[in-house]
């Protein structure tokens, strides 16, 4: 028999096989439209940022924000639904699948899905000459780490609530501000000193900084190990919280 974590991954892939058409726009078309409208459209008026054409400058930001937004979105209703509506989590737990198997299989599924979107995005922007360095090849690894660091705590949050109205607060006060002010569209240094630490606290900023350093062939604002360590710590803390939330919820 397959390892329980692999069985959980297969379960999510089987479900996605029935729903993949609904995600085509948000996973593939939307990031490219975002890049075309903001990068090329607004970029004509902005010119260059930090000595780089604006369209090229926001490529890593759009890439990282795509992984970030997909991770947040996928860990809301599907996770709550598995506990409250379909009881799929309870069905898995009734077998020999453990809480950690459920988490590993779920996070592996998210990483796989987001990696496909990231690779397609990278291939398209590379065709237009928007990547300056071969270090761009490591951006999928950064996107995978960012995915886990975001998905783990959001999964834990979704497992602790009992009503989907809380997701509106998550989108409005976490996802949207992070996307706008975490260095995706303009340098964080342009924020006031009071708001700048809030941007640094977002996992998205660390993902954007690493992706931008890779695609432009430069150095990130902080040492690489600090950016990576922050994302790893966020992922580890989120997984511990998620495991606790899953065990408590599965007692229902």
Coordinates of N, CA and C in Angstrom, one line a residue:
X1 N 0.8 -1.2 0.0 CA 0.0 0.0 0.0 C 0.9 1.2 0.0
X2 N 0.4 2.3 -0.6 CA 1.1 3.6 -0.6 C 1.3 4.1 0.8
X3 N 2.3 4.9 1.0 CA 2.5 5.6 2.3 C 1.2 6.5 2.5
X4 N 0.8 6.6 3.8 CA -0.4 7.4 4.0 C -0.4 8.8 3.5
X5 N 0.8 9.5 3.6 CA 0.9 10.8 3.1 C 0.8 10.9 1.5
X6 N 1.3 9.8 0.9 CA 1.1 9.7 -0.6 C -0.4 9.5 -0.9
X7 N -1.0 8.7 -0.1 CA -2.5 8.4 -0.3 C -3.3 9.7 -0.2
X8 N -2.9 10.6 0.8 CA -3.6 11.8 1.0 C -3.3 12.7 -0.3
X9 N -2.1 12.8 -0.7 CA -1.8 13.5 -1.9 C -2.6 13.0 -3.1
X10 N -2.7 11.7 -3.3 CA -3.5 11.2 -4.4 C -4.9 11.5 -4.3
X11 N -5.4 11.6 -3.1 CA -6.8 12.0 -2.9 C -7.1 13.4 -3.3
X12 N -6.2 14.3 -3.0 CA -6.4 15.7 -3.4 C -6.2 15.9 -4.9
X13 N -5.3 15.1 -5.5 CA -5.1 15.2 -6.9 C -6.3 14.6 -7.7
X14 N -6.9 13.6 -7.1 CA -8.1 13.0 -7.7 C -9.3 14.1 -7.7
X15 N -9.4 14.8 -6.6 CA -10.4 15.8 -6.5 C -10.1 16.9 -7.5
X16 N -8.8 17.3 -7.6 CA -8.5 18.4 -8.5 C -8.7 18.0 -9.9
X17 N -8.6 16.8 -10.3 CA -8.8 16.3 -11.6 C -10.2 16.7 -12.1
X18 N -11.1 16.8 -11.2 CA -12.5 17.1 -11.5 C -12.8 18.6 -11.5
X19 N -11.8 19.4 -10.9 CA -12.1 20.8 -10.8 C -11.0 21.7 -11.4
X20 N -10.1 21.1 -12.2 CA -9.0 21.9 -12.6 C -9.3 23.0 -13.6
X21 N -10.4 22.8 -14.3 CA -10.8 23.9 -15.3 C -11.1 25.2 -14.6
X22 N -11.7 25.1 -13.4 CA -12.1 26.3 -12.7 C -10.9 27.1 -12.2
X23 N -9.7 26.5 -12.1 CA -8.5 27.2 -11.6 C -7.6 27.7 -12.7
X24 N -7.9 27.5 -14.0 CA -7.1 27.9 -15.1 C -6.8 29.4 -15.1
X25 N -7.9 30.2 -14.9 CA -7.7 31.6 -15.0 C -6.9 32.2 -13.9
X26 N -7.2 31.8 -12.6 CA -6.5 32.3 -11.5 C -5.0 31.8 -11.4
X27 N -4.8 30.6 -11.9 CA -3.5 30.0 -11.8 C -2.5 30.4 -12.9
X28 N -3.0 30.6 -14.1 CA -2.2 30.9 -15.2 C -2.4 32.2 -15.9
X29 N -3.7 32.5 -16.2 CA -4.0 33.7 -17.0 C -3.9 35.0 -16.1
X30 N -4.3 35.0 -14.9 CA -4.4 36.2 -14.1 C -3.0 36.7 -13.8
X31 N -2.0 35.9 -13.4 CA -0.6 36.5 -13.2 C -0.1 37.2 -14.5
X32 N -0.3 36.6 -15.6 CA 0.2 37.2 -16.9 C -0.6 38.5 -17.2
X33 N -1.9 38.5 -17.0 CA -2.6 39.8 -17.2 C -2.2 40.9 -16.2
X34 N -1.9 40.4 -15.0 CA -1.4 41.4 -14.0 C -0.1 42.0 -14.4
X35 N 0.8 41.1 -14.9 CA 2.1 41.6 -15.4 C 2.0 42.5 -16.6
X36 N 1.0 42.2 -17.5 CA 0.9 43.0 -18.7 C 0.3 44.3 -18.4
X37 N -0.7 44.4 -17.5 CA -1.4 45.6 -17.2 C -0.6 46.5 -16.3
X38 N 0.0 46.0 -15.2 CA 0.8 46.8 -14.3 C 2.2 47.0 -14.8
X39 N 2.8 45.9 -15.2 CA 4.2 45.9 -15.6 C 4.5 46.7 -16.9
X40 N 3.7 46.4 -17.9 CA 3.8 47.0 -19.2 C 3.0 48.3 -19.3
X41 N 1.8 48.3 -18.8 CA 0.9 49.5 -18.9 C 1.4 50.6 -18.0
X42 N 1.4 50.3 -16.7 CA 1.9 51.4 -15.7 C 3.4 51.6 -15.9
X43 N 4.1 50.5 -16.3 CA 5.5 50.6 -16.4 C 6.0 51.7 -17.4
X44 N 5.1 52.0 -18.4 CA 5.5 53.1 -19.4 C 5.6 54.4 -18.7
X45 N 4.9 54.6 -17.6 CA 4.9 55.9 -16.9 C 6.0 55.9 -15.8
X46 N 6.2 54.7 -15.2 CA 7.1 54.6 -14.1 C 8.6 54.6 -14.6
X47 N 8.8 54.0 -15.7 CA 10.2 53.9 -16.3 C 11.0 52.8 -15.6
X48 N 12.0 53.2 -14.8 CA 12.8 52.2 -14.2 C 12.7 52.3 -12.6
X49 N 13.0 51.2 -12.0 CA 13.0 51.1 -10.5 C 14.3 50.4 -10.1
X50 N 15.1 51.1 -9.4 CA 16.4 50.6 -8.9 C 17.3 50.3 -10.1
X51 N 17.1 51.1 -11.2 CA 17.9 50.8 -12.4 C 17.4 49.7 -13.3
X52 N 16.3 49.2 -13.1 CA 15.7 48.1 -13.8 C 14.4 48.5 -14.4
X53 N 14.1 48.2 -15.7 CA 12.8 48.5 -16.3 C 11.7 47.9 -15.4
X54 N 10.6 48.7 -15.2 CA 9.6 48.3 -14.2 C 9.0 47.0 -14.5
X55 N 8.7 46.7 -15.7 CA 8.1 45.4 -16.1 C 9.0 44.2 -15.6
X56 N 10.3 44.4 -15.8 CA 11.2 43.4 -15.4 C 11.3 43.3 -13.9
X57 N 11.2 44.5 -13.3 CA 11.4 44.6 -11.8 C 10.2 43.9 -11.1
X58 N 9.0 43.9 -11.6 CA 7.9 43.3 -10.9 C 7.7 41.8 -11.2
X59 N 8.4 41.3 -12.2 CA 8.3 39.9 -12.5 C 8.4 39.0 -11.3
X60 N 9.5 39.1 -10.5 CA 9.6 38.2 -9.3 C 8.5 38.5 -8.3
X61 N 8.1 39.8 -8.2 CA 7.0 40.1 -7.3 C 5.7 39.4 -7.7
X62 N 5.4 39.4 -8.9 CA 4.1 38.8 -9.4 C 4.3 37.3 -9.2
X63 N 5.5 36.7 -9.5 CA 5.7 35.3 -9.3 C 5.4 34.9 -7.8
X64 N 6.1 35.6 -6.9 CA 5.9 35.3 -5.5 C 4.5 35.5 -5.0
X65 N 3.9 36.6 -5.4 CA 2.5 36.9 -5.0 C 1.5 35.9 -5.5
X66 N 1.8 35.3 -6.7 CA 1.0 34.2 -7.2 C 1.0 33.0 -6.3
X67 N 2.2 32.6 -5.9 CA 2.3 31.5 -5.0 C 1.6 31.9 -3.6
X68 N 1.8 33.1 -3.2 CA 1.2 33.5 -1.9 C -0.3 33.5 -2.0
X69 N -0.9 34.1 -3.0 CA -2.3 34.1 -3.1 C -3.0 32.8 -3.3
X70 N -2.3 31.9 -4.1 CA -2.8 30.6 -4.3 C -2.8 29.8 -3.0
X71 N -1.7 29.9 -2.3 CA -1.6 29.2 -1.0 C -2.7 29.7 0.0
X72 N -2.9 31.0 0.1 CA -3.9 31.5 1.0 C -5.3 31.0 0.5
X73 N -5.6 31.2 -0.8 CA -6.9 30.8 -1.3 C -7.3 29.3 -1.1
X74 N -6.3 28.5 -1.4 CA -6.5 27.1 -1.4 C -6.7 26.5 0.0
X75 N -6.2 27.3 1.0 CA -6.2 26.8 2.4 C -7.4 27.3 3.2
X76 N -8.3 27.9 2.5 CA -9.5 28.5 3.3 C -10.7 27.5 3.2
X77 N -11.5 27.7 2.2 CA -12.7 26.9 2.0 C -12.5 25.4 1.9
X78 N -11.5 24.9 1.1 CA -11.2 23.5 1.1 C -10.9 22.9 2.4
X79 N -10.1 23.5 3.3 CA -9.8 23.0 4.6 C -11.0 23.0 5.5
X80 N -11.7 24.1 5.6 CA -12.9 24.2 6.4 C -13.9 23.2 5.9
X81 N -14.1 23.1 4.6 CA -15.1 22.1 4.0 C -14.8 20.7 4.4
X82 N -13.5 20.3 4.5 CA -13.2 18.9 4.9 C -13.5 18.6 6.3
X83 N -13.6 19.7 7.1 CA -14.0 19.4 8.5 C -15.5 19.6 8.8
X84 N -16.1 20.6 8.1 CA -17.4 21.0 8.5 C -18.5 20.4 7.5
X85 N -18.2 20.4 6.2 CA -19.3 20.1 5.3 C -19.1 18.7 4.7
X86 N -18.0 18.3 4.2 CA -17.9 17.0 3.6 C -17.4 16.0 4.6
X87 N -16.7 16.4 5.7 CA -16.2 15.5 6.7 C -15.1 14.6 6.1
X88 N -14.5 15.1 5.1 CA -13.4 14.3 4.5 C -12.2 14.1 5.4
X89 N -11.9 15.1 6.2 CA -10.8 14.9 7.2 C -11.1 13.8 8.2
X90 N -12.3 13.8 8.6 CA -12.7 12.7 9.6 C -12.7 11.3 8.9
X91 N -13.1 11.3 7.7 CA -13.0 10.0 7.0 C -11.6 9.5 6.8
X92 N -10.6 10.4 6.5 CA -9.2 10.0 6.4 C -8.7 9.6 7.8
X93 N -9.1 10.3 8.8 CA -8.6 10.0 10.1 C -9.1 8.7 10.7
X94 N -10.2 8.3 10.1 CA -10.8 7.0 10.6 C -10.0 5.8 10.0
X95 N -9.1 6.1 9.0 CA -8.2 5.0 8.5 C -6.9 5.1 9.3
X96 N -5.8 4.5 8.7 CA -4.6 4.6 9.4 C -3.8 5.9 9.0
X97 N -4.5 6.9 8.5 CA -3.9 8.2 8.2 C -3.8 9.0 9.4
X98 N -2.6 9.5 9.8 CA -2.4 10.3 11.0 C -2.6 11.8 10.6
X99 N -2.6 12.6 11.6 CA -2.7 14.1 11.4 C -1.5 14.6 10.6
X100 N -0.3 14.1 10.9 CA 0.9 14.6 10.2 C 0.8 14.0 8.7
X101 N 0.3 12.8 8.5 CA 0.1 12.4 7.1 C -0.8 13.3 6.4
X102 N -1.9 13.7 7.0 CA -2.8 14.6 6.3 C -2.2 15.9 6.0
X103 N -1.4 16.4 6.9 CA -0.7 17.7 6.6 C 0.3 17.6 5.5
X104 N 1.2 16.5 5.6 CA 2.2 16.4 4.6 C 1.6 16.2 3.2
X105 N 0.6 15.4 3.1 CA -0.1 15.1 1.8 C -0.7 16.4 1.3
X106 N -1.4 17.2 2.2 CA -2.0 18.4 1.7 C -1.0 19.5 1.3
X107 N 0.1 19.6 2.0 CA 1.1 20.6 1.7 C 1.8 20.2 0.4
X108 N 2.1 18.9 0.2 CA 2.7 18.4 -1.0 C 1.8 18.7 -2.2
X109 N 0.5 18.5 -2.1 CA -0.4 18.8 -3.1 C -0.4 20.3 -3.5
X110 N -0.3 21.2 -2.5 CA -0.3 22.6 -2.8 C 1.0 23.0 -3.5
X111 N 2.1 22.5 -3.0 CA 3.4 22.8 -3.6 C 3.4 22.3 -5.1
X112 N 2.9 21.1 -5.3 CA 2.8 20.6 -6.7 C 2.0 21.5 -7.6
X113 N 0.8 21.9 -7.1 CA 0.0 22.8 -7.9 C 0.6 24.1 -8.2
X114 N 1.2 24.7 -7.2 CA 1.8 26.1 -7.3 C 3.0 26.0 -8.2
X115 N 3.8 24.9 -8.0 CA 5.0 24.8 -8.9 C 4.7 24.8 -10.4
X116 N 3.6 24.1 -10.7 CA 3.2 24.1 -12.1 C 2.9 25.5 -12.6
X117 N 2.1 26.3 -11.8 CA 1.8 27.7 -12.2 C 3.1 28.5 -12.3
X118 N 4.0 28.4 -11.3 CA 5.2 29.1 -11.3 C 6.1 28.8 -12.5
X119 N 6.2 27.5 -12.9 CA 7.0 27.1 -14.0 C 6.5 27.6 -15.3
X120 N 5.1 27.6 -15.5 CA 4.5 28.2 -16.7 C 4.8 29.7 -16.8
X121 N 4.6 30.4 -15.7 CA 4.9 31.8 -15.6 C 6.3 32.1 -16.0
X122 N 7.3 31.4 -15.4 CA 8.7 31.6 -15.7 C 9.0 31.3 -17.2
X123 N 8.5 30.3 -17.7 CA 8.7 30.0 -19.1 C 8.2 31.1 -20.0
X124 N 7.1 31.7 -19.7 CA 6.5 32.7 -20.6 C 7.4 34.0 -20.5
X125 N 7.7 34.4 -19.2 CA 8.5 35.7 -19.1 C 9.9 35.5 -19.7
X126 N 10.4 34.3 -19.6 CA 11.8 34.0 -20.2 C 11.7 34.2 -21.7
X127 N 10.6 33.8 -22.3 CA 10.5 34.0 -23.8 C 10.6 35.5 -24.2
X128 N 10.2 36.4 -23.2 CA 10.2 37.8 -23.5 C 11.4 38.5 -23.0
X129 N 12.4 37.7 -22.5 CA 13.7 38.2 -22.1 C 13.6 39.0 -20.8
X130 N 12.7 38.6 -19.9 CA 12.6 39.4 -18.6 C 13.3 38.8 -17.5
X131 N 14.2 37.8 -17.7 CA 15.0 37.2 -16.7 C 16.5 37.5 -17.0
X132 N 17.2 38.1 -16.0 CA 18.5 38.5 -16.2 C 19.6 37.5 -15.8
X133 N 19.2 36.5 -15.1 CA 20.2 35.6 -14.5 C 19.7 34.2 -14.5
X134 N 20.7 33.3 -14.6 CA 20.4 31.9 -14.5 C 19.9 31.5 -13.1
X135 N 20.2 32.3 -12.1 CA 19.7 32.1 -10.8 C 18.2 32.1 -10.7
X136 N 17.5 32.5 -11.8 CA 16.1 32.5 -11.8 C 15.6 31.0 -11.7
X137 N 16.4 30.1 -12.0 CA 16.0 28.7 -11.9 C 15.8 28.2 -10.5
X138 N 16.2 29.0 -9.5 CA 16.0 28.6 -8.1 C 14.7 29.2 -7.6
X139 N 14.0 30.1 -8.4 CA 12.8 30.7 -7.9 C 11.7 29.7 -7.6
X140 N 11.6 28.6 -8.4 CA 10.6 27.6 -8.0 C 10.8 27.0 -6.6
X141 N 12.1 26.9 -6.2 CA 12.3 26.4 -4.8 C 11.9 27.5 -3.8
X142 N 12.1 28.7 -4.1 CA 11.7 29.8 -3.2 C 10.2 29.8 -3.1
X143 N 9.5 29.6 -4.3 CA 8.0 29.6 -4.3 C 7.5 28.4 -3.5
X144 N 8.2 27.3 -3.5 CA 7.8 26.1 -2.7 C 7.9 26.4 -1.2
X145 N 9.0 27.0 -0.8 CA 9.2 27.4 0.6 C 8.2 28.4 1.0
X146 N 7.9 29.4 0.2 CA 6.9 30.4 0.5 C 5.5 29.8 0.6
X147 N 5.2 28.8 -0.3 CA 3.9 28.1 -0.2 C 3.7 27.5 1.1
X148 N 4.7 26.7 1.6 CA 4.6 26.0 2.9 C 4.5 27.0 4.0
X149 N 5.3 28.0 4.0 CA 5.3 29.0 5.1 C 4.0 29.7 5.2
X150 N 3.3 29.9 4.1 CA 2.0 30.6 4.1 C 0.8 29.6 4.3
X151 N 0.9 28.4 3.6 CA -0.2 27.5 3.7 C -0.3 26.8 5.1
X152 N 0.8 26.6 5.8 CA 0.7 25.9 7.1 C -0.1 26.7 8.1
X153 N 0.2 28.0 8.3 CA -0.6 28.8 9.3 C -2.0 29.0 8.8
X154 N -2.2 29.2 7.5 CA -3.6 29.5 7.0 C -4.4 28.2 7.2
X155 N -3.8 27.1 6.9 CA -4.5 25.8 7.1 C -4.9 25.6 8.6
X156 N -4.0 26.0 9.5 CA -4.3 25.9 10.9 C -5.5 26.8 11.3
X157 N -5.4 28.1 10.7 CA -6.5 29.0 11.0 C -7.9 28.5 10.5
X158 N -7.9 27.9 9.3 CA -9.1 27.4 8.7 C -9.7 26.2 9.5
X159 N -8.8 25.5 10.2 CA -9.2 24.3 11.0 C -9.7 24.7 12.4
X160 N -9.5 26.0 12.8 CA -9.9 26.4 14.1 C -11.2 27.1 14.1
X161 N -11.7 27.6 12.9 CA -12.9 28.4 12.8 C -14.1 27.5 12.5
X162 N -15.3 28.1 12.7 CA -16.5 27.3 12.4 C -17.4 28.0 11.4
X163 N -17.0 29.2 10.9 CA -17.8 29.9 10.0 C -16.9 30.6 8.9
X164 N -17.3 30.5 7.7 CA -16.5 31.0 6.6 C -16.4 32.5 6.5
X165 N -17.2 33.2 7.3 CA -17.1 34.7 7.3 C -15.8 35.2 7.7
X166 N -15.0 34.4 8.5 CA -13.7 34.8 8.9 C -12.7 34.9 7.8
X167 N -13.0 34.3 6.7 CA -12.1 34.3 5.6 C -12.1 35.7 4.9
X168 N -13.2 36.4 5.0 CA -13.3 37.8 4.5 C -12.3 38.7 5.2
X169 N -12.2 38.5 6.5 CA -11.2 39.2 7.3 C -9.8 38.8 6.9
X170 N -9.6 37.6 6.7 CA -8.2 37.1 6.3 C -7.8 37.7 5.0
X171 N -8.7 37.7 4.0 CA -8.4 38.3 2.7 C -8.2 39.8 2.8
X172 N -9.1 40.5 3.6 CA -9.1 42.0 3.6 C -7.9 42.5 4.4
X173 N -7.6 41.9 5.5 CA -6.6 42.4 6.4 C -5.2 41.7 6.4
X174 N -5.1 40.6 5.7 CA -3.8 39.9 5.6 C -3.4 39.8 4.1
X175 N -4.2 39.1 3.3 CA -3.7 38.8 1.9 C -3.6 40.1 1.1
X176 N -4.6 40.9 1.1 CA -4.5 42.1 0.2 C -3.5 43.1 0.7
X177 N -3.4 43.5 2.0 CA -2.3 44.4 2.4 C -0.9 43.8 2.1
X178 N -0.7 42.5 2.3 CA 0.6 41.9 2.0 C 0.9 42.0 0.6
X179 N -0.1 41.7 -0.3 CA 0.2 41.8 -1.7 C 0.5 43.3 -2.1
X180 N -0.1 44.2 -1.5 CA 0.1 45.6 -1.9 C 1.4 46.2 -1.4
X181 N 1.8 45.8 -0.1 CA 2.8 46.5 0.6 C 4.0 45.7 0.9
X182 N 4.2 44.5 0.3 CA 5.3 43.6 0.6 C 6.4 43.7 -0.5
X183 N 6.5 44.7 -1.2 CA 7.5 44.9 -2.2 C 7.2 44.3 -3.6
X184 N 6.0 44.0 -3.8 CA 5.6 43.4 -5.1 C 5.6 44.5 -6.2
X185 N 5.0 45.7 -5.9 CA 4.9 46.7 -6.9 C 5.8 47.9 -6.7
X186 N 6.3 48.1 -5.5 CA 7.2 49.2 -5.3 C 8.2 48.8 -4.2
X187 N 9.4 49.4 -4.1 CA 10.3 49.0 -3.0 C 9.7 49.3 -1.6
X188 N 10.0 48.4 -0.7 CA 9.5 48.6 0.7 C 10.1 49.8 1.3
X189 N 11.3 50.2 0.9 CA 11.9 51.4 1.4 C 11.1 52.7 1.2
X190 N 10.2 52.7 0.3 CA 9.3 53.9 0.1 C 8.2 54.0 1.2
X191 N 8.0 52.9 2.0 CA 7.1 53.0 3.0 C 7.6 53.9 4.2
X192 N 6.8 54.4 5.0 CA 7.2 55.1 6.2 C 7.9 54.2 7.2
X193 N 8.8 54.7 8.0 CA 9.5 53.8 8.9 C 8.6 53.0 9.9
X194 N 7.4 53.6 10.1 CA 6.4 52.9 11.0 C 5.9 51.7 10.4
X195 N 5.6 51.8 9.0 CA 4.9 50.7 8.3 C 5.9 49.6 7.8
X196 N 7.2 50.0 7.7 CA 8.2 49.1 7.1 C 8.3 47.8 7.8
X197 N 8.4 47.8 9.2 CA 8.5 46.5 9.9 C 7.3 45.6 9.6
X198 N 6.1 46.1 9.3 CA 5.0 45.2 9.0 C 5.2 44.5 7.7
X199 N 5.8 45.2 6.7 CA 6.2 44.5 5.5 C 7.2 43.5 5.7
X200 N 8.2 43.8 6.5 CA 9.2 42.8 6.8 C 8.7 41.5 7.5
X201 N 7.6 41.7 8.3 CA 7.0 40.6 9.0 C 6.3 39.6 8.1
X202 N 5.9 40.1 6.9 CA 5.2 39.2 5.9 C 6.1 38.2 5.3
X203 N 5.7 36.9 5.2 CA 6.5 36.0 4.5 C 6.6 36.3 3.0
X204 N 5.6 37.0 2.5 CA 5.7 37.4 1.1 C 6.9 38.3 0.8
X205 N 7.2 39.2 1.7 CA 8.3 40.1 1.4 C 9.6 39.3 1.2
X206 N 9.8 38.3 2.1 CA 11.0 37.5 2.0 C 11.0 36.7 0.7
X207 N 9.9 36.2 0.3 CA 9.8 35.5 -0.9 C 10.1 36.4 -2.1
X208 N 9.5 37.6 -2.1 CA 9.8 38.5 -3.2 C 11.2 38.9 -3.2
X209 N 11.8 39.2 -2.1 CA 13.2 39.6 -2.0 C 14.2 38.5 -2.6
X210 N 13.9 37.2 -2.3 CA 14.7 36.2 -2.8 C 14.5 36.0 -4.3
X211 N 13.3 36.0 -4.7 CA 13.0 35.9 -6.1 C 13.6 37.0 -7.0
X212 N 13.5 38.2 -6.4 CA 14.0 39.4 -7.2 C 15.5 39.3 -7.3
X213 N 16.2 38.9 -6.2 CA 17.6 38.7 -6.2 C 18.0 37.7 -7.3
X214 N 17.2 36.6 -7.4 CA 17.5 35.5 -8.3 C 17.3 35.9 -9.8
X215 N 16.2 36.6 -10.0 CA 15.9 36.9 -11.4 C 16.7 38.1 -12.0
X216 N 17.1 38.9 -11.1 CA 17.9 40.1 -11.5 C 19.4 39.9 -11.3
X217 N 19.8 38.8 -10.7 CA 21.2 38.5 -10.5 C 21.9 39.4 -9.4
X218 N 21.1 39.8 -8.5 CA 21.7 40.7 -7.4 C 21.7 40.0 -6.1
X219 N 21.9 40.8 -5.0 CA 21.8 40.3 -3.7 C 20.5 40.8 -3.0
X220 N 19.9 39.9 -2.2 CA 18.7 40.3 -1.4 C 19.0 41.4 -0.4
X221 N 18.0 42.0 0.1 CA 18.2 43.1 1.2 C 18.9 42.6 2.4
X222 N 18.5 41.3 2.8 CA 19.1 40.7 4.0 C 19.9 39.5 3.5
X223 N 20.8 39.0 4.4 CA 21.5 37.7 4.0 C 20.5 36.6 3.6
X224 N 20.9 35.8 2.7 CA 20.0 34.8 2.2 C 19.5 33.9 3.3
X225 N 20.4 33.5 4.2 CA 20.0 32.6 5.3 C 19.0 33.2 6.2
X226 N 19.0 34.5 6.4 CA 18.0 35.2 7.2 C 16.6 35.1 6.5
X227 N 16.5 35.3 5.2 CA 15.2 35.2 4.5 C 14.7 33.8 4.6
X228 N 15.6 32.8 4.3 CA 15.2 31.4 4.3 C 14.8 31.0 5.7
X229 N 15.6 31.4 6.7 CA 15.3 31.0 8.1 C 14.0 31.5 8.5
X230 N 13.7 32.7 8.1 CA 12.4 33.3 8.5 C 11.2 32.5 7.9
X231 N 11.3 32.1 6.6 CA 10.3 31.3 6.0 C 10.2 29.9 6.6
X232 N 11.4 29.3 6.9 CA 11.3 28.0 7.6 C 10.7 28.1 8.9
X233 N 11.0 29.1 9.7 CA 10.4 29.2 11.0 C 8.9 29.4 10.9
X234 N 8.5 30.2 9.9 CA 7.0 30.4 9.7 C 6.4 29.1 9.4
X235 N 7.0 28.3 8.5 CA 6.4 27.0 8.1 C 6.4 26.1 9.3
X236 N 7.4 26.0 10.0 CA 7.5 25.1 11.2 C 6.4 25.4 12.2
X237 N 6.3 26.7 12.6 CA 5.3 27.1 13.5 C 3.9 26.9 13.0
X238 N 3.7 27.1 11.7 CA 2.4 26.9 11.1 C 2.0 25.4 11.2
X239 N 3.0 24.5 10.9 CA 2.7 23.1 10.9 C 2.4 22.6 12.3
X240 N 3.1 23.1 13.3 CA 2.8 22.7 14.7 C 1.4 23.2 15.1
X241 N 1.1 24.4 14.7 CA -0.3 24.9 15.0 C -1.3 24.1 14.3
X242 N -1.1 23.8 13.0 CA -2.0 23.0 12.2 C -2.3 21.6 12.8
X243 N -1.2 21.0 13.2 CA -1.3 19.7 13.8 C -2.2 19.7 15.1
X244 N -2.0 20.7 15.9 CA -2.8 20.9 17.1 C -4.2 21.2 16.8
X245 N -4.5 22.0 15.8 CA -5.8 22.4 15.4 C -6.5 21.2 14.8
X246 N -5.8 20.4 14.0 CA -6.4 19.2 13.4 C -6.8 18.2 14.5
X247 N -6.0 17.9 15.4 CA -6.3 17.0 16.5 C -7.5 17.4 17.3
X248 N -7.5 18.7 17.6 CA -8.7 19.2 18.3 C -10.0 19.2 17.5
X249 N -9.9 19.5 16.2 CA -11.1 19.5 15.4 C -11.6 18.1 15.1
X250 N -10.7 17.1 15.0 CA -11.1 15.8 14.7 C -11.7 15.1 15.9
X251 N -11.8 15.7 17.0 CA -12.5 15.1 18.2 C -14.0 15.4 18.1
X252 N -14.4 16.2 17.1 CA -15.9 16.5 16.9 C -16.6 15.2 16.6

